[in-house]
PDB file of C-alpha atoms in Angstrom:
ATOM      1  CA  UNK A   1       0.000   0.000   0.000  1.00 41.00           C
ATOM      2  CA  UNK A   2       0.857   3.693  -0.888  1.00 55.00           C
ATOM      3  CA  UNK A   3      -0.341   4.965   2.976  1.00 54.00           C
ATOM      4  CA  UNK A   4       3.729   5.273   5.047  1.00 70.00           C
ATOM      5  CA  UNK A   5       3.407   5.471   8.495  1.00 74.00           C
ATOM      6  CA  UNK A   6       6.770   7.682   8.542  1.00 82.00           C
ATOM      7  CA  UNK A   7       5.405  10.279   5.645  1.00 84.00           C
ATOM      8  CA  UNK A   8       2.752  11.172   8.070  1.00 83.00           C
ATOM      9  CA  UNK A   9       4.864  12.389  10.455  1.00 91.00           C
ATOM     10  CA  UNK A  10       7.246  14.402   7.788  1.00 93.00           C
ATOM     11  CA  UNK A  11       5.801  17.935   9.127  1.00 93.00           C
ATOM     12  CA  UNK A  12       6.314  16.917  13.048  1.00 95.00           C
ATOM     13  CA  UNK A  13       9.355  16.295  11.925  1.00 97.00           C
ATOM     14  CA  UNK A  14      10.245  19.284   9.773  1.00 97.00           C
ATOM     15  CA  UNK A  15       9.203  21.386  12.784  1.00 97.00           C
ATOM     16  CA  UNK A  16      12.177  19.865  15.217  1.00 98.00           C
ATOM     17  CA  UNK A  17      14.818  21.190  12.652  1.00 98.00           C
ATOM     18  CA  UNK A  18      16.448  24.327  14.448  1.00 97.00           C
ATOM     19  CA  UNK A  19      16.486  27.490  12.632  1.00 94.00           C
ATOM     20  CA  UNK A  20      19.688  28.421  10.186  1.00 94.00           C
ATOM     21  CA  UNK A  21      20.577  24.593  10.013  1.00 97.00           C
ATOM     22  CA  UNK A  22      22.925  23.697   7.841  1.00 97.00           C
ATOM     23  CA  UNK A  23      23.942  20.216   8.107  1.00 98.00           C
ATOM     24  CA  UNK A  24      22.200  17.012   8.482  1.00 98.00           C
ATOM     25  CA  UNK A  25      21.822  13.252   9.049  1.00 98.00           C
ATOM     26  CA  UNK A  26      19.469  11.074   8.419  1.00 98.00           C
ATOM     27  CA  UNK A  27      20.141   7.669   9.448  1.00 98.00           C
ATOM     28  CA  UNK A  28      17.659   4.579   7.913  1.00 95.00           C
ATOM     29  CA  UNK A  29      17.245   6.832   5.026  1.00 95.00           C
ATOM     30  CA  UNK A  30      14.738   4.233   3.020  1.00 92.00           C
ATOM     31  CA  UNK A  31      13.888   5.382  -0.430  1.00 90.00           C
ATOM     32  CA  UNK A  32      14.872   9.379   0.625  1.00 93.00           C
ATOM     33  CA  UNK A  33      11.921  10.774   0.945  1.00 92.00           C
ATOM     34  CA  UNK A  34      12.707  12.506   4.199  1.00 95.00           C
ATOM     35  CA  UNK A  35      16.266  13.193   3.088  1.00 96.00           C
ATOM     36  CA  UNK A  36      15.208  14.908   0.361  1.00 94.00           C
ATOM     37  CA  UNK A  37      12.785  17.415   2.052  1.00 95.00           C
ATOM     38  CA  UNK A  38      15.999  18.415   4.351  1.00 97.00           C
ATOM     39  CA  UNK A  39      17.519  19.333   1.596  1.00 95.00           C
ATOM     40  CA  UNK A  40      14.669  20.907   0.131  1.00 93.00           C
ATOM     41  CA  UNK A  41      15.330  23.340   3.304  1.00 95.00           C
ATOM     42  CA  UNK A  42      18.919  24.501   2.098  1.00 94.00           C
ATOM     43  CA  UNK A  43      20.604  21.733   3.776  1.00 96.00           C
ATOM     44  CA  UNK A  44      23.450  19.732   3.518  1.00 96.00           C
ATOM     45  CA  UNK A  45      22.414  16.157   3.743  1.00 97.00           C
ATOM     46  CA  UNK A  46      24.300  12.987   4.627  1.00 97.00           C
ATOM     47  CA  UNK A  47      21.147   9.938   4.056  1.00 97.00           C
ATOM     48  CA  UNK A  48      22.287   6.595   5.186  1.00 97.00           C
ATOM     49  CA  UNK A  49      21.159   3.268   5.097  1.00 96.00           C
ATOM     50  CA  UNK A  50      22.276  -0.650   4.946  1.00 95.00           C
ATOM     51  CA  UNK A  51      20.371  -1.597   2.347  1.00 94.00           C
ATOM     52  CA  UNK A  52      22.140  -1.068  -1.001  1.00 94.00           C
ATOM     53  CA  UNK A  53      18.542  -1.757  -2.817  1.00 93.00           C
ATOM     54  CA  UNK A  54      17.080   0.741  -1.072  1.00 92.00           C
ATOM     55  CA  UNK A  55      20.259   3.250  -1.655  1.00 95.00           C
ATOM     56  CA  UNK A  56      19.400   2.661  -5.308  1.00 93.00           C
ATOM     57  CA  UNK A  57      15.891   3.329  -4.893  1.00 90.00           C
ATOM     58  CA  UNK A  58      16.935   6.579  -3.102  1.00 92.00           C
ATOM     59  CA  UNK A  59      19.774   7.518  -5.631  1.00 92.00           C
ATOM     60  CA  UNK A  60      17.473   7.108  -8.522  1.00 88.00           C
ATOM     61  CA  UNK A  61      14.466   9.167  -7.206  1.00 83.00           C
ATOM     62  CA  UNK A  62      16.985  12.222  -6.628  1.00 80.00           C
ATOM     63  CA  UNK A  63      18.717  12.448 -10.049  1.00 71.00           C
ATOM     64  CA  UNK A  64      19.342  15.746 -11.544  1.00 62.00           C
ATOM     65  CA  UNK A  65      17.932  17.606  -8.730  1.00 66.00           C
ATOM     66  CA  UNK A  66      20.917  17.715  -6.357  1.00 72.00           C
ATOM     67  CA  UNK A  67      20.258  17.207  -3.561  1.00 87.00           C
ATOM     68  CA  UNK A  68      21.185  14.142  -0.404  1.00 96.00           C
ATOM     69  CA  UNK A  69      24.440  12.074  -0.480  1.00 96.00           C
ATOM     70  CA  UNK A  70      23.345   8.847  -0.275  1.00 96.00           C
ATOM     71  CA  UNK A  71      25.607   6.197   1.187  1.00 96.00           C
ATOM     72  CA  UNK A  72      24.913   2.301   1.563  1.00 97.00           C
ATOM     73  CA  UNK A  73      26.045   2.326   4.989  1.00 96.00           C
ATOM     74  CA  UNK A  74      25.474   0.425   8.821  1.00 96.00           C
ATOM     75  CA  UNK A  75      25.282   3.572  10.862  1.00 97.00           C
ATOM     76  CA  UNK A  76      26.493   1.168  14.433  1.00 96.00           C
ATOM     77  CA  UNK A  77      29.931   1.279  11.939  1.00 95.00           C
ATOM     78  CA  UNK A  78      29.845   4.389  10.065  1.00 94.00           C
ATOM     79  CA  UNK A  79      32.447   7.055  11.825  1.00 95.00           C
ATOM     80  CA  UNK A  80      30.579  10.265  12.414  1.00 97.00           C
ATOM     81  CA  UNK A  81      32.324  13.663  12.614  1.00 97.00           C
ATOM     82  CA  UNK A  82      31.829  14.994  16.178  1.00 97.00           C
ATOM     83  CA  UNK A  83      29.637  17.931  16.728  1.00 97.00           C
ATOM     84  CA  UNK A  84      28.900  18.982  13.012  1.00 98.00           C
ATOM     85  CA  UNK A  85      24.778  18.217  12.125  1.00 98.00           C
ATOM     86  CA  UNK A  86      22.524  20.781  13.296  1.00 98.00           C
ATOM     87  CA  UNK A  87      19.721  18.314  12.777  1.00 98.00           C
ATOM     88  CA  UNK A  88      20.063  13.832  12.681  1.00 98.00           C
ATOM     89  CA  UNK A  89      16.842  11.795  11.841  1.00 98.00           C
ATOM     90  CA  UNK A  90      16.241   8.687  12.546  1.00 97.00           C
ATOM     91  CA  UNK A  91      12.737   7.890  11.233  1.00 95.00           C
ATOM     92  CA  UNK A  92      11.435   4.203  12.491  1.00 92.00           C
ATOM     93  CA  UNK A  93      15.696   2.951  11.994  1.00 94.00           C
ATOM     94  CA  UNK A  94      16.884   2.850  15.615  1.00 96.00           C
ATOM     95  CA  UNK A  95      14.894   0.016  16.632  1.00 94.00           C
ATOM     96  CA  UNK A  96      17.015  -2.045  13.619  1.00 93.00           C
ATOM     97  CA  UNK A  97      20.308  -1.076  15.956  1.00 96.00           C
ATOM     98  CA  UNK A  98      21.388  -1.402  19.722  1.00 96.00           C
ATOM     99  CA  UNK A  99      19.523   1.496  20.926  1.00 97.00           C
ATOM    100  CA  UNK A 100      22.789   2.584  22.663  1.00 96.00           C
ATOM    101  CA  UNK A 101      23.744   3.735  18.739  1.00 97.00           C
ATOM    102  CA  UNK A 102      21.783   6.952  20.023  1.00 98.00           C
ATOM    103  CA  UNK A 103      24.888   7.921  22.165  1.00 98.00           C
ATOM    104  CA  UNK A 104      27.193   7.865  18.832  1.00 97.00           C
ATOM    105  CA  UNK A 105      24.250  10.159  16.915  1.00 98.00           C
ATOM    106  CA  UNK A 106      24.318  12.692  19.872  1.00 98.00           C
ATOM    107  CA  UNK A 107      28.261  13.139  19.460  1.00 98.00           C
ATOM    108  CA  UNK A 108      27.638  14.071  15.759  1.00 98.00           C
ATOM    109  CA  UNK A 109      25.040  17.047  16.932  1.00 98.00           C
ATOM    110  CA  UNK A 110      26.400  20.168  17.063  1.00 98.00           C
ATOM    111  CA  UNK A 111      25.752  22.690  19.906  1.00 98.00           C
ATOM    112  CA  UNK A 112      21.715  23.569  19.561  1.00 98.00           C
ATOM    113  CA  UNK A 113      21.690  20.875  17.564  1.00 98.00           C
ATOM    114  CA  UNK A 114      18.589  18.063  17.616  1.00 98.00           C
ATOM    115  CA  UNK A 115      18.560  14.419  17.238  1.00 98.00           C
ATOM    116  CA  UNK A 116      14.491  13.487  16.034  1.00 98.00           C
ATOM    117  CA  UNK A 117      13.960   9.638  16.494  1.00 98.00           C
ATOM    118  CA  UNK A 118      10.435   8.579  14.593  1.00 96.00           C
ATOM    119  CA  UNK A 119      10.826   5.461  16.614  1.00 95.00           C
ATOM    120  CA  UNK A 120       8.884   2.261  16.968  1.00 94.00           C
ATOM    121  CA  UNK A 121       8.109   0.430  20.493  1.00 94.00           C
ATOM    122  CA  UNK A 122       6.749  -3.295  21.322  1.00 94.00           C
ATOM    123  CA  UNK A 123       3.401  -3.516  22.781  1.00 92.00           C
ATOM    124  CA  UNK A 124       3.829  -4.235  26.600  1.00 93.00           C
ATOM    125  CA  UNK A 125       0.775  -2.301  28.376  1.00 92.00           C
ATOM    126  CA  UNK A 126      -2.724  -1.694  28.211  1.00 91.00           C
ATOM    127  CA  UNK A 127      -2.238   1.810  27.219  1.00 90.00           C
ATOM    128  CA  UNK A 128       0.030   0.505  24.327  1.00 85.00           C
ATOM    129  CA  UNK A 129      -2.965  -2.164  23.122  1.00 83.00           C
ATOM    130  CA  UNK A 130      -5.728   1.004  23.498  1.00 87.00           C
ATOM    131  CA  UNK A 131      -3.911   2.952  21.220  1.00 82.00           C
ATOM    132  CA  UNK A 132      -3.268  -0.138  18.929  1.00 82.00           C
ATOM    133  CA  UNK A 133      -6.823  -0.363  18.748  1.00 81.00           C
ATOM    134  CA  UNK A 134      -7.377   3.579  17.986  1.00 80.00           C
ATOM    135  CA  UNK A 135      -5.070   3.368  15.318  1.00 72.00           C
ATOM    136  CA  UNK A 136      -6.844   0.417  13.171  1.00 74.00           C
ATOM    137  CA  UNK A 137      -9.425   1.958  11.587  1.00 72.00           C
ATOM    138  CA  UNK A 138      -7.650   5.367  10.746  1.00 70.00           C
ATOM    139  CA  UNK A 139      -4.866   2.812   9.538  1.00 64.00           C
ATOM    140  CA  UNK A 140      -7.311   1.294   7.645  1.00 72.00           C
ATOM    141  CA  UNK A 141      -9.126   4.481   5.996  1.00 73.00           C
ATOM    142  CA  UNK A 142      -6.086   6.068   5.179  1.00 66.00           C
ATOM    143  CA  UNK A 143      -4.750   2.850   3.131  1.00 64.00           C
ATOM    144  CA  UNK A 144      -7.820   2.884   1.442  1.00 66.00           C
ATOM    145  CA  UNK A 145      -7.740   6.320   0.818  1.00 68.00           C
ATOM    146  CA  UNK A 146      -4.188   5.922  -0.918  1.00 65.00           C
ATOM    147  CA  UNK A 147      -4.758   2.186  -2.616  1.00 65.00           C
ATOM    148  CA  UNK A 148      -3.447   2.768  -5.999  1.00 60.00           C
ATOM    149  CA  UNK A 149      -1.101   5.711  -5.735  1.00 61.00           C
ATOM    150  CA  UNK A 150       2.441   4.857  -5.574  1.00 58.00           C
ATOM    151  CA  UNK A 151       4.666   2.052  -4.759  1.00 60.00           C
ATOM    152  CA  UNK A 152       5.394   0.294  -1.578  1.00 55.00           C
ATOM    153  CA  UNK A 153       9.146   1.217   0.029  1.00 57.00           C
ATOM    154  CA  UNK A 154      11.159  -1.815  -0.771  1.00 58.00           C
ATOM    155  CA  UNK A 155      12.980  -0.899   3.424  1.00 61.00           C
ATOM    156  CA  UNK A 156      13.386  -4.057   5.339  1.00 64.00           C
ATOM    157  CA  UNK A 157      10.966  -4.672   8.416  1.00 71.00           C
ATOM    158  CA  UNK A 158      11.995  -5.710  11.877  1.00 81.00           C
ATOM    159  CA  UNK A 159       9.804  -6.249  15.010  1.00 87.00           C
ATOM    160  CA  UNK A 160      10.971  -3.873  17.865  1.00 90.00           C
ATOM    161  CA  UNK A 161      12.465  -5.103  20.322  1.00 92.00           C
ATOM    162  CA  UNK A 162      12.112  -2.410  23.226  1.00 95.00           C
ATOM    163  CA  UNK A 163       8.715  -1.473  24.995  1.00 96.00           C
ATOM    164  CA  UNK A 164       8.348   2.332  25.317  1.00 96.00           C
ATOM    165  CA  UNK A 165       9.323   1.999  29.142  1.00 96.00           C
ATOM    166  CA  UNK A 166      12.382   0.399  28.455  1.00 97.00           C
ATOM    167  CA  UNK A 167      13.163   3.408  24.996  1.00 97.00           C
ATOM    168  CA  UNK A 168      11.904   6.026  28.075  1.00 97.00           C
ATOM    169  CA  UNK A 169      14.416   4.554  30.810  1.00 97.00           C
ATOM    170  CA  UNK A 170      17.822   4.339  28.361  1.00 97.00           C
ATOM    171  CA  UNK A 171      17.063   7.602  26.526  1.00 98.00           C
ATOM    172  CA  UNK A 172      16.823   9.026  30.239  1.00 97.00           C
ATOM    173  CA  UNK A 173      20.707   7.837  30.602  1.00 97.00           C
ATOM    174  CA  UNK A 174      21.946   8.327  26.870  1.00 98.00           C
ATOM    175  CA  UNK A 175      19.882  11.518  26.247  1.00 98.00           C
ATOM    176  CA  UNK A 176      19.790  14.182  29.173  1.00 96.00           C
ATOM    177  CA  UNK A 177      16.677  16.209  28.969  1.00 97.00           C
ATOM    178  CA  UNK A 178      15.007  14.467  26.083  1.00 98.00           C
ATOM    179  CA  UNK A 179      11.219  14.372  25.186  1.00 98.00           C
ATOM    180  CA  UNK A 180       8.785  11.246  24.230  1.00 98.00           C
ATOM    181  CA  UNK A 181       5.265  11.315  23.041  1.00 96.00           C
ATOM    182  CA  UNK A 182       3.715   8.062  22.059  1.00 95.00           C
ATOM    183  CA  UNK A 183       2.220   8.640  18.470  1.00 93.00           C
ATOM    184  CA  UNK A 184      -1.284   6.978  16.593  1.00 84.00           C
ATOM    185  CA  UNK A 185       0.482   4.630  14.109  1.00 83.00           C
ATOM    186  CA  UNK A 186       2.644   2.702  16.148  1.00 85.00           C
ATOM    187  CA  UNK A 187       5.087   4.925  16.732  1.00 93.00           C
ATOM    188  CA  UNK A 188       6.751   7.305  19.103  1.00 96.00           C
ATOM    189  CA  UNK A 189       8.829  10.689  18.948  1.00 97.00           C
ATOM    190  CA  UNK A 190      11.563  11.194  20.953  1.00 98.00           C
ATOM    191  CA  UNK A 191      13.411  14.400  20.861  1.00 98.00           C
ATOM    192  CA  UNK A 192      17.037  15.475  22.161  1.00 98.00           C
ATOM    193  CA  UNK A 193      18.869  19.366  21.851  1.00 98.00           C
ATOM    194  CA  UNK A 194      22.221  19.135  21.990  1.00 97.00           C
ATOM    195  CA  UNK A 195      23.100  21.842  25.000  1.00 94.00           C
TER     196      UNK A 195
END
């Protein structure tokens, strides 16, 4: 189905990115989509992901207009320069790496900087399963509203591993001062600014 969790939450998103950025990272790039609206923004953009079919995908949706540098990459080995992006996303990626990877990202943000994590949790409470169930038939309209238009992002799926408890308890130690919000979709934004 056309419908991407992730797209939806492209403006939250946008909104995290400080003002006069100039650099950024965005790590689990998929097909660029999100990279490419950074850029859009008069960024420089590093996009990164493991898949090299889903580089190509990426790479081939951004010729002649510029824009991201795409790199077939594992971000848990990639060396990151320390405190250059103004903005890293991570848009439902970290949950494919040890979550500790978050401590590498927040090394690469540069003073004011902000590390946005579109993350994904494993159901563990009740409050999890309610908003499960809210999010079915919205889930459900809005792939219905979309059947037809576009293709499906060829991004390899993994379960998550972490319930939002455990995400809430080692972002506490890793990432001073952050913010979570549990999101409709299955998903969750957590939010750090580099002091």
């Amino acid at each position: 189905m056309a419908f991407d969790h992730n797209d939806h939450y492209h403006g939250m998103l946008l909104r995290l990115v400080p003002r006069e950025s100039r650099t950024a990272l965005d790590v689990g790039c998929g097909t660029g989509r999100f990279a490419r609206r950074l850029t859009e923004m008069g960024m420089e953009v590093d996009a990164v992901d493991p898949s090299a079919r889903v580089i190509e995908t990426a790479v081939a949706g951004s010729r002649d207009r510029g824009g991201p540098r795409f790199r077939c990459a594992d971000i848990t080995e990639t060396p990151l320069p320390k405190d250059h992006y103004d903005y890293i996303s991570c848009l439902a990626s970290i949950h494919h790496v040890p979550f500790g990877t978050v401590a590498t990202l927040r090394d690469a943000l540069a003073p004011g900087g902000v590390l946005a994590i579109l993350g994904c949790y494993r159901e563990a409470t009740l409050a999890d399963l309610t908003c499960s169930l809210a999010a079915v038939p919205v889930n459900a309209a809005a792939r219905l509203a979309m059947a037809g238009r576009g293709e499906p992002s060829p991004a390899p799926v993994t379960q998550p591993r972490m319930t939002l408890a455990e995400i809430r308890q080692e972002a506490g130690v890793l990432l001073p001062g952050f913010r979570l919000r549990r999101l409709l979709f299955w998903r969750y934004l957590l939010a750090y600014r580099e002091p």
